[in-house]
XYZ file of C-alpha atoms in Angstrom:
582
model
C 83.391 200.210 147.442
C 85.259 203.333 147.365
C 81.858 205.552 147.404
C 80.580 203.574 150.419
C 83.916 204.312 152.110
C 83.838 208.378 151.683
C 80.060 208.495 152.993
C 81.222 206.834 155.834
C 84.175 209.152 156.492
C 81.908 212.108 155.577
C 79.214 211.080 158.383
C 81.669 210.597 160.917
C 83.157 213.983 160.155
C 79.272 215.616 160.550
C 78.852 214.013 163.682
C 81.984 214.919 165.628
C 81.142 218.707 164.454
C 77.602 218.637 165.788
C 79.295 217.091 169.129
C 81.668 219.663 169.124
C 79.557 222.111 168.868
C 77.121 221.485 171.020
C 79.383 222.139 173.902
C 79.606 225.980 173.592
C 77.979 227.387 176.142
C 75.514 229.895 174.597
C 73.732 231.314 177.100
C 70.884 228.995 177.298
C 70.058 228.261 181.131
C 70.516 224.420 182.711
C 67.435 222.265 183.529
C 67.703 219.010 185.307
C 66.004 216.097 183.411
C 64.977 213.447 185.783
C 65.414 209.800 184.306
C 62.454 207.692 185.563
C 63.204 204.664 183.261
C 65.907 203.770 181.372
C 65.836 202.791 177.313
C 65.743 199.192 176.947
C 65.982 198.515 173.394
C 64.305 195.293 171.669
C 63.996 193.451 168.518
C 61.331 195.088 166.961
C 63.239 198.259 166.380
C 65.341 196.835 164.366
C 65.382 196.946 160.501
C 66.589 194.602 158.275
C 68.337 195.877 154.780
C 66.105 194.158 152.165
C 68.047 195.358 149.285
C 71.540 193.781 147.682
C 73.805 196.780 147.091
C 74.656 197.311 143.357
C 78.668 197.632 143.147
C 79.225 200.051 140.699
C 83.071 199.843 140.625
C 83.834 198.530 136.916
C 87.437 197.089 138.090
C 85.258 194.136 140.356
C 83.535 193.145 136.508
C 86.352 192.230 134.796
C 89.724 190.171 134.771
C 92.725 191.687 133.687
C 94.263 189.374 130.662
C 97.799 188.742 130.920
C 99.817 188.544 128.574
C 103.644 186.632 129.154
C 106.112 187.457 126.842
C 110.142 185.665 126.872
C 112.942 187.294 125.305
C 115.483 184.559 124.382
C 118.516 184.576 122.632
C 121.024 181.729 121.988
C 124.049 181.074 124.972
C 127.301 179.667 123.618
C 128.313 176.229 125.124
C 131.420 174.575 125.021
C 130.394 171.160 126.904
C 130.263 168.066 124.459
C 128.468 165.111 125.755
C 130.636 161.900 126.035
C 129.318 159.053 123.032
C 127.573 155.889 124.222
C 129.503 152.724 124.104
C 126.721 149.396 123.484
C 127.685 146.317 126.002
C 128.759 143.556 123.774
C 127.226 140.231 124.106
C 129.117 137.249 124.147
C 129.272 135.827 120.854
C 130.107 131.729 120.808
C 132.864 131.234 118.027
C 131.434 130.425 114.631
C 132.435 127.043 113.096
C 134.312 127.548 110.076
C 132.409 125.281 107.088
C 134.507 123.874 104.468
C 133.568 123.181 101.168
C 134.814 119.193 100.729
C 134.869 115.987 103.098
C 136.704 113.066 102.842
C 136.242 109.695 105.152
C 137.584 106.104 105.459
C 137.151 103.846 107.899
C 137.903 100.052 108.287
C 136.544 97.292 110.409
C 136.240 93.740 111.209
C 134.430 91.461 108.761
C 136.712 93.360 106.110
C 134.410 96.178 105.856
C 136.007 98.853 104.503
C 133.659 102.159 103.896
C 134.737 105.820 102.440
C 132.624 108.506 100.858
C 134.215 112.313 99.424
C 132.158 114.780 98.750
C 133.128 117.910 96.339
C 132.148 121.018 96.151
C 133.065 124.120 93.681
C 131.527 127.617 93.500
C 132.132 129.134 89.735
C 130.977 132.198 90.547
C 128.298 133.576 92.572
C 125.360 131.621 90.426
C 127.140 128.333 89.132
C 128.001 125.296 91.111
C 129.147 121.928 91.304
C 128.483 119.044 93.719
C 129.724 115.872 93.129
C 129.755 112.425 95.542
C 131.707 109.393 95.574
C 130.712 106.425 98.480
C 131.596 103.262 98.938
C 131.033 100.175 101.524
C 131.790 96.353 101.036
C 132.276 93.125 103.525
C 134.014 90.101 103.167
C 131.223 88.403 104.972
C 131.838 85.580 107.643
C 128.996 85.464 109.135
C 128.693 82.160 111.238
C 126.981 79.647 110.535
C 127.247 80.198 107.331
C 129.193 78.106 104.608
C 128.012 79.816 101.477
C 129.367 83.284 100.049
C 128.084 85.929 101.715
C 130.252 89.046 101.008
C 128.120 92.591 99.556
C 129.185 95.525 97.866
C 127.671 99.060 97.735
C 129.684 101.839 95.673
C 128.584 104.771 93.319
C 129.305 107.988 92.384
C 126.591 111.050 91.921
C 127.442 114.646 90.296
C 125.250 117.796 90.519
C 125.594 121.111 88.364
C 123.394 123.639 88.557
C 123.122 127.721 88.404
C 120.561 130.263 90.594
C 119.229 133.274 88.947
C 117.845 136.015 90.180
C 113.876 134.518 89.281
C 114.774 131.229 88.223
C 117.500 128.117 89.584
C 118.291 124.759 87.718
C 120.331 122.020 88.143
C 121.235 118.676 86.708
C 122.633 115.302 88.148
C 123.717 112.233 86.726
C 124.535 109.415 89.299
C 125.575 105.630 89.377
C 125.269 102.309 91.550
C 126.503 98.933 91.671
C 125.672 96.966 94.095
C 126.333 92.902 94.683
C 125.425 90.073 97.441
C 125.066 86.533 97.186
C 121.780 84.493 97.941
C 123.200 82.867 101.132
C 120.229 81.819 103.169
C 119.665 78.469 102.098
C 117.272 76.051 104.196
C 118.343 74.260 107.353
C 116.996 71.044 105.178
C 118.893 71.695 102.403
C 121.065 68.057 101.409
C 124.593 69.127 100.294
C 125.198 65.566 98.622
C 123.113 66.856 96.100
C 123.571 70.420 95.936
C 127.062 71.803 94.678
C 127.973 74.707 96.825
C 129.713 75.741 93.872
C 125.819 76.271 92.539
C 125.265 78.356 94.659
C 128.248 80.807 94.895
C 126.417 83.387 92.173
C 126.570 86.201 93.104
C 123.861 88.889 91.839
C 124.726 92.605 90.703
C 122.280 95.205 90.594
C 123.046 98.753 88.652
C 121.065 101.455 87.526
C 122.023 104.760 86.514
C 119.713 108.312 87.087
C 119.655 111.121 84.741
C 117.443 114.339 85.804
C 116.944 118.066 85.943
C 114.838 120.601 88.258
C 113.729 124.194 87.322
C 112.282 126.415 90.071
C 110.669 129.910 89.428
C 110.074 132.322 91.884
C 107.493 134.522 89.879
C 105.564 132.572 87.714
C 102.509 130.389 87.971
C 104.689 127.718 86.697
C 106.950 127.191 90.180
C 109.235 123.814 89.799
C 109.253 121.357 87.009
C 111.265 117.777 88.328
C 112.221 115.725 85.557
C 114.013 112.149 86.809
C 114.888 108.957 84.186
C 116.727 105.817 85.398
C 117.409 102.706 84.203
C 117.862 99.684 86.463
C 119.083 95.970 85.728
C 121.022 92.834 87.200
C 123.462 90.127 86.712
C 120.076 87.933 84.774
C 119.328 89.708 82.167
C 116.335 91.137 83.790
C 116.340 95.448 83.174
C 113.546 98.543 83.821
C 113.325 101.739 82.821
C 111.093 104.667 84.848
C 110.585 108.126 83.388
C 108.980 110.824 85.401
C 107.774 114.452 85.293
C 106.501 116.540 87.959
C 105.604 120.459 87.117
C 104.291 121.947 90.072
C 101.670 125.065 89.499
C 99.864 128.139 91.629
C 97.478 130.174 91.054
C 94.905 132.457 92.558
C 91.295 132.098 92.097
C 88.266 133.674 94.283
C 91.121 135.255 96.732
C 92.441 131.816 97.514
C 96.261 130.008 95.980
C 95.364 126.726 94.331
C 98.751 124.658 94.293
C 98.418 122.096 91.780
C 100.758 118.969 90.973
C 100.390 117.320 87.591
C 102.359 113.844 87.668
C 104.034 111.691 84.640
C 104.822 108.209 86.268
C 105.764 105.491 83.435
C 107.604 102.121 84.160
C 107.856 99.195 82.049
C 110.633 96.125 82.640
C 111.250 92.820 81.486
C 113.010 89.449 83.311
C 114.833 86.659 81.407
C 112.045 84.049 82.715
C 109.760 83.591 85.607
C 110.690 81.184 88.774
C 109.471 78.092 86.513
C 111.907 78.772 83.991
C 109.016 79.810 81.409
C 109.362 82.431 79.306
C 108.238 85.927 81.051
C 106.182 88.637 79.523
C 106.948 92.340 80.598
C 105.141 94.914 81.959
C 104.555 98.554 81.105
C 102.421 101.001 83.585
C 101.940 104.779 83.132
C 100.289 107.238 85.503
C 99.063 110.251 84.599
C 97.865 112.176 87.957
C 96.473 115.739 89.043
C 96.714 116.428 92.721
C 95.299 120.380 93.249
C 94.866 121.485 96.809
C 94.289 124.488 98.604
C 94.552 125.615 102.661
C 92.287 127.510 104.738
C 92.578 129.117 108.154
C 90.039 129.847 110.107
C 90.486 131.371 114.577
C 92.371 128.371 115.570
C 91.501 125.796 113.090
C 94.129 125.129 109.759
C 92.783 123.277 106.588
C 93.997 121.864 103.562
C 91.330 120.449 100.832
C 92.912 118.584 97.592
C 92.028 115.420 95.597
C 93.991 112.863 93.785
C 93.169 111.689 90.555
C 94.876 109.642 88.491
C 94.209 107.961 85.097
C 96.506 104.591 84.219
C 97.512 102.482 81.630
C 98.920 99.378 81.558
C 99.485 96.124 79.195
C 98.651 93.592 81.591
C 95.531 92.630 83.894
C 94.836 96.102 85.651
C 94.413 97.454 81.969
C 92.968 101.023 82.013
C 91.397 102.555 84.805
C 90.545 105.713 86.300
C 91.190 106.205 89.979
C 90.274 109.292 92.628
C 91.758 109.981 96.248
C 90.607 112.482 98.838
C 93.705 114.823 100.569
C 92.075 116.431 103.452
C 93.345 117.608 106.478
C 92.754 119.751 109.100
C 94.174 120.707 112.719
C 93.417 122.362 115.921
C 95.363 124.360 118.104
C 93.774 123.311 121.386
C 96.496 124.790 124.258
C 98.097 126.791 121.326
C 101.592 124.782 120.376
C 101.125 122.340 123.531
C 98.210 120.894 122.299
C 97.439 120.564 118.473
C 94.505 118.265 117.427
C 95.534 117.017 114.001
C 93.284 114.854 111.548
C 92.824 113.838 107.551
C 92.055 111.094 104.966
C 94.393 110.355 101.971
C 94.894 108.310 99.361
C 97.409 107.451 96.633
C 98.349 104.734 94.055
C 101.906 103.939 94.353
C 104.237 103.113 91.705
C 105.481 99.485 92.361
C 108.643 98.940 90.316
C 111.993 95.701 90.452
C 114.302 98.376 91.739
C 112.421 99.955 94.884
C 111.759 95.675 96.013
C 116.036 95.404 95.250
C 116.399 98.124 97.287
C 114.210 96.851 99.854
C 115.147 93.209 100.237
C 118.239 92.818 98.089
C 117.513 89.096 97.750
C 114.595 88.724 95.728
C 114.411 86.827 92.708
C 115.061 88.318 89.371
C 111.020 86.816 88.682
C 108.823 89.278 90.359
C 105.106 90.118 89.656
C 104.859 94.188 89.304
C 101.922 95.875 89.565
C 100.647 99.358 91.527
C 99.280 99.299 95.100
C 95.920 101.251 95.422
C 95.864 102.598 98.484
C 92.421 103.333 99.107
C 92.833 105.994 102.117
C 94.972 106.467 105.179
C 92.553 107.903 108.050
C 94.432 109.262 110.946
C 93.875 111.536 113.551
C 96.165 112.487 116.633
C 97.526 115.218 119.207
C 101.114 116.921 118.741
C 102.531 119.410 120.348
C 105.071 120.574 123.307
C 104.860 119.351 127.042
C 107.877 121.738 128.007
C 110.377 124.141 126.207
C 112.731 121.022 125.507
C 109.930 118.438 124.754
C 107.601 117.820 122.358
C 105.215 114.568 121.087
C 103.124 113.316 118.902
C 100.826 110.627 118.906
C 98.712 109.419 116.059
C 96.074 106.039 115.235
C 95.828 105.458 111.432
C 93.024 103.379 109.699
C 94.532 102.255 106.376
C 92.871 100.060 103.396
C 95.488 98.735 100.793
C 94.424 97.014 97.754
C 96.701 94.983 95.916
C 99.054 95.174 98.600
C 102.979 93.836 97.926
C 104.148 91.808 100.721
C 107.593 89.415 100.708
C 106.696 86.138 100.561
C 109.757 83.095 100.749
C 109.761 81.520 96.975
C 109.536 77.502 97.348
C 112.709 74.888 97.007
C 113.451 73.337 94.078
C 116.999 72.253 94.784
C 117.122 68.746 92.839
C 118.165 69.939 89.015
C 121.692 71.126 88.639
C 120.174 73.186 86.025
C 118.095 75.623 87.943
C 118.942 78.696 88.787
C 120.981 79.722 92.106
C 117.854 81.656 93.057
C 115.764 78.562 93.286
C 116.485 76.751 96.324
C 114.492 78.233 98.701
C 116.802 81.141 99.400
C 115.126 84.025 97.566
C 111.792 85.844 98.316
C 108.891 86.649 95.330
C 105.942 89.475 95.505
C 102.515 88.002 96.270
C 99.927 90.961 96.718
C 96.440 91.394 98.860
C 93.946 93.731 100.210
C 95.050 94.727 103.683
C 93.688 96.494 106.201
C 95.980 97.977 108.686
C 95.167 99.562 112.341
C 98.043 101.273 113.237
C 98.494 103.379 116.678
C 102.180 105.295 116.554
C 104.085 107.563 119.342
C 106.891 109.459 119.921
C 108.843 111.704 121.603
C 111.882 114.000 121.225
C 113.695 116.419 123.326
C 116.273 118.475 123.130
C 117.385 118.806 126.924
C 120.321 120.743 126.668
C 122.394 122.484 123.241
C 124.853 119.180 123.691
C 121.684 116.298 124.601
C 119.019 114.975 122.513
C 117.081 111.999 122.921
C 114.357 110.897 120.769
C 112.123 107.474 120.767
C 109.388 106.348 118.427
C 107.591 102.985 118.576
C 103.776 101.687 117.075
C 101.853 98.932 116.923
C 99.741 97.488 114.006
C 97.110 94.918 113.606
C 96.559 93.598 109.716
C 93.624 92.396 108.333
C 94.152 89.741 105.311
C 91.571 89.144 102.615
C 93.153 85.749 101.120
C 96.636 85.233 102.897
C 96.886 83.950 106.416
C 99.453 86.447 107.659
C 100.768 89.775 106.337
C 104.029 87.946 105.010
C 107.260 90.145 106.781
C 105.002 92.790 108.612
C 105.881 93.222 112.264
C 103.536 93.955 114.756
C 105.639 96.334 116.691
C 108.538 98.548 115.910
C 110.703 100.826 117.736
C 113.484 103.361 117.242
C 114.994 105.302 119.799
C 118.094 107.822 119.562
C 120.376 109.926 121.707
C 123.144 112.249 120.794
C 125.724 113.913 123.702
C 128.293 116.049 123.934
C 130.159 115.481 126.721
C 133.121 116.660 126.082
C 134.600 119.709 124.376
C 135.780 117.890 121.526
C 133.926 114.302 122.339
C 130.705 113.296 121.823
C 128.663 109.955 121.588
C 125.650 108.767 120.393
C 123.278 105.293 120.165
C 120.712 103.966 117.645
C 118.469 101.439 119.341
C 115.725 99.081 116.983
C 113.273 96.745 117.995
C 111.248 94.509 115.278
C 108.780 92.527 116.530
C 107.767 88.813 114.988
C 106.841 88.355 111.201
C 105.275 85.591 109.418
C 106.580 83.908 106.264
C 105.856 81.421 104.384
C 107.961 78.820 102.427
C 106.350 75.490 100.362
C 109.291 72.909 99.668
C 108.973 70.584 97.036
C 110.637 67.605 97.571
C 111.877 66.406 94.002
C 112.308 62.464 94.451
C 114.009 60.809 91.606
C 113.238 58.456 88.954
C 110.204 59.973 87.942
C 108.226 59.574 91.036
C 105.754 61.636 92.509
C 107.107 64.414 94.884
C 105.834 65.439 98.391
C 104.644 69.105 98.921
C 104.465 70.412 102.527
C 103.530 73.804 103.892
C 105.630 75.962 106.241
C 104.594 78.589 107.766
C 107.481 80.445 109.831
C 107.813 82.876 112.607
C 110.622 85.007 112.645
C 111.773 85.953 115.771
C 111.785 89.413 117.235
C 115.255 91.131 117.382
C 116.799 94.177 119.361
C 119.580 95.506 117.801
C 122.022 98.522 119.455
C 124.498 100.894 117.637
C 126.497 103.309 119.404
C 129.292 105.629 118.039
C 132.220 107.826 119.676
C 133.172 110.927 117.511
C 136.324 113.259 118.830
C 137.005 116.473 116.810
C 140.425 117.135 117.136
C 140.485 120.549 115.351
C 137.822 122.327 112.692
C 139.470 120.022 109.754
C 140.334 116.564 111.607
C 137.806 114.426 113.292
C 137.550 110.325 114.019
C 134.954 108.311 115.008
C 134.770 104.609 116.604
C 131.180 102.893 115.585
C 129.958 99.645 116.816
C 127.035 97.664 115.009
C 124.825 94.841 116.661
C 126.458 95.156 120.214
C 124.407 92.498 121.512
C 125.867 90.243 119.492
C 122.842 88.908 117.970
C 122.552 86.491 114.662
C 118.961 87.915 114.074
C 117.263 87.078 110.876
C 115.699 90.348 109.263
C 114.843 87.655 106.524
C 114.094 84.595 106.649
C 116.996 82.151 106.960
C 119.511 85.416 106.143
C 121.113 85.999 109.998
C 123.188 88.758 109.881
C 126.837 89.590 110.955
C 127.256 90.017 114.825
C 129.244 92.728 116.401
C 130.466 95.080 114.314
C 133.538 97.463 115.222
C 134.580 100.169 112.504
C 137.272 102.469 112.985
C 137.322 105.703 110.830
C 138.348 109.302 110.448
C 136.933 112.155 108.552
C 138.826 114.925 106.994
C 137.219 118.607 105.753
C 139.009 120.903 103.309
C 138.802 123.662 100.661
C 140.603 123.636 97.540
């Protein structure tokens, strides 16, 4: 660029010489040039450059690289940022927990009820629980001219020690417990029957020895060891023995949980509802129950058998039995919707203190024997319809073998010699294959931190193979609850049942006298439904000192939950609760 610029500066320079020059006169004479046409130029003498000009100027081929450079060196500050404080969030006050309770309480009907429970911390791995309750009536329940008082009391006591891979503990624990057989017949003839007869009163006690062992790293992970021995005011006593280790184990990358079960009970009674001399009976289960869960997107498994091999010195003799454990569920609308299903099966351990402890007022003569339930098929949807409430709603298929149902034992009232259980106011154990249909529902929500409300009711349909009815069963049920706290320091609640009608079944034998021939008739009864409403008031006057106002059967009612045993009507107990540490 800078060449093409000096050529052009030179040439101008040439040119203005040449002008200047020619205008020196030299001598040379003047002509007169006559123009006859002037220059018109065109196109055609124009040229047109046909080369691109090579720039030879190095500096337009290359870019300069640059190079930045900072110099810094440290300035001295004095400023010192102020520290962060972090907003606090409102904590509610913690309830301070206290080691022991105490309660009494006293109501009409001379109940009087009062539990204390104990608790004592040796040091950081040993402890100490122990439990004392009580509850008894004076009965008066009208309508009623026999006995009908009951007493419940017993004491329990727990010590036990947690290491740092292992825990154990120990209890030993006690019951007594007494009622009368006061539901005689509405045809029962007091001019021959001594009320006097029947004021005996029966006792049950048993007493329960048993330990538990849990590991935290071992294949070995709880071992349950439980032995009790129950009996009564007639000579009639059981003993039950049972162990329970609990395993796990991995095998082909998946945990196989195994239970292996010990069952044994064996019992004897004076004599059997004739007054004939009563053999006893002796059953032991030996059972394996290993299971195992799979998950697979939205679907949740669990595969696991039953088997169980028993032994046993009456009919059933020795048999071999196997149940399926599956079950499975599907998360539909994630934890709105679950889609739940399975089939199980089990053989329960009949024994004479779970029937006591069911229906107090059967007859120290019972047949025992296990129920074999077949399987339990059930299917149903669980899950949440809001924050506060969730449901669940199942139908069950069920097939029971050897079934025990509560069946009224027959009157025999005419001997002053038989026994006070004999007159048609005490319930035997007849068993049958039963096939139950069973659709269930319920709900529960929690609508605020101080309300919950909760309802759950079914409906089932039995299927008999020899008995007309399913002696005792109701056809409905429902249970609803609610809890509130209204108040700072008050808050009420309400239990509400509903049994629907049962069937029983009582033959009375008519004894006549002199030898002549007595009259049997069958009765078949219907026990009405019954709706029965408990409510209770609690006010917590400070962290230790609380009381509580309960009422029992508000309606009123003299239901009978068995037949010919009404119960007491309302029921008003006044109490107060008391927590401390030593």
């Amino acid at each position: 660029m800078k060449n093409s610029l000096k050529q052009i500066v030179l040439l101008t320079v040439f040119l203005a010489g040449n002008f200047t020059f020619a205008q020196v006169n030299d001598g040379i004479g003047t002509e007169v040039i006559n123009v006859v046409k002037p220059y018109t130029p065109t196109i055609s003498d124009a040229f047109k450059v046909k080369e691109v000009p090579v720039l030879e100027d190095s500096e337009n081929s290359k870019t300069a690289t640059i190079t930045y450079t900072i110099f810094s060196f440290p300035v001295a500050s004095t400023f010192v940022p102020a520290k962060g404080n972090a907003v606090q969030a409102d904590k509610p006050k913690q309830e301070k927990l206290f080691a022991n309770y105490a309660e009494l309480g006293g109501g009409n009907y001379g109940t009087l009820a009062s539990s204390l429970y104990l608790t004592h911390n040796f040091d950081s791995h040993n402890f100490l629980n122990a439990s004392i309750k009580h509850l008894s009536s004076a009965g008066g329940i009208r309508g009623v001219e026999l006995p009908n008082s009951f007493l419940k009391s017993g004491f329990d006591v727990t010590y036990g020690s947690k290491k740092q891979t292992y825990s154990w503990d120990t209890n030993l624990g006690y019951q007594l417990q007494k009622q009368y057989w006061y539901g005689t017949n509405s045809t029962m003839n007091w001019n021959v029957v001594s009320r006097d007869q029947l004021a005996k009163a029966q006792t049950y006690q048993h007493i329960d020895l048993g330990a538990n062992v849990r590991f935290t790293a071992s294949p070995l992970q709880t071992v349950g060891l439980q032995y009790s021995r129950f009996w009564d005011g007639f000579n009639s006593s059981e003993i039950r023995f049972m162990l329970r280790p609990e395993l796990a184990f991995d095998l082909f990358s998946k945990t196989i949980k195994s239970t292996v079960l010990i069952d044994h009970v064996s019992g004897s009674f004076a004599k059997d509802f004739e007054g004939l001399e009563f053999p006893g009976y002796s059953f032991t289960n030996l059972g394996l129950q290993p299971r195992f869960a799979l998950q697979q997107d939205n679907w949740s498994f669990s595969v696991g058998a039953a088997l169980f091999y028993t032994v046993s010195n009456i009919d059933l003799g020795t048999r071999f039995f196997a149940y399926p454990k599956l079950a499975a569920s599907l998360k539909v609308v994630g934890d709105l919707m679950v889609f739940y299903t399975g089939i199980d099966g089990d053989l329960q351990q009949n024994a004479y203190r779970s029937f006591a402890e069911f229906n107090p007022f059967v007859s120290p003569t019972l047949r025992i024997a296990p129920t074999n339930k077949q399987f339990d098929i059930h299917a149903g949807l669980k899950g949440k319809l809001s924050s506060y409430l969730s449901y669940d709603l199942a139908a069950h298929v069920i097939q029971e073998n050897n079934k025990a149902l509560y069946q009224s034992n027959y009157m025999k009232y005419i001997d002053p010699a038989n026994e006070v259980y004999t007159f048609g106011n005490s319930f035997g154990i007849v068993y049958d294959n039963v096939k139950t249909f069973r659709v269930s529902g319920g709900l529960h929500s929690d609508l605020t931190k101080d309300v919950a409300v909760g309802v759950q009711a079914s409906l089932s349909k039995y299927t008999m193979a020899q008995e007309n009815y399913a002696w005792n069963l109701p056809l409905a049920e429902l249970h609803a609850t609610t809890e509130i706290a209204f108040l700072p320091k008050w808050s009420v609640g309400a239990d509400v049942f509903f049994v629907g009608e049962r069937k029983d079944f009582q033959l009375n034998q008519l004894v006549m006298p002199a030898n002549l021939p007595f009259v049997e008739a069958d009765y078949t009864r219907t026990l009405s439904n019954y709706f029965d409403a408990n409510m209770h008031l609690n006010y917590q006057h400070n962290a230790r000192l609380s009381a509580y106002l309960k009422g029992n059967n508000l309606a009123n009612q003299s239901y009978q939950r068995w037949l010919n045993y009404p119960v007491q009507g309302l029921q008003v107990l006044l109490g107060a609760a008391y927590k401390f540490d030593f």
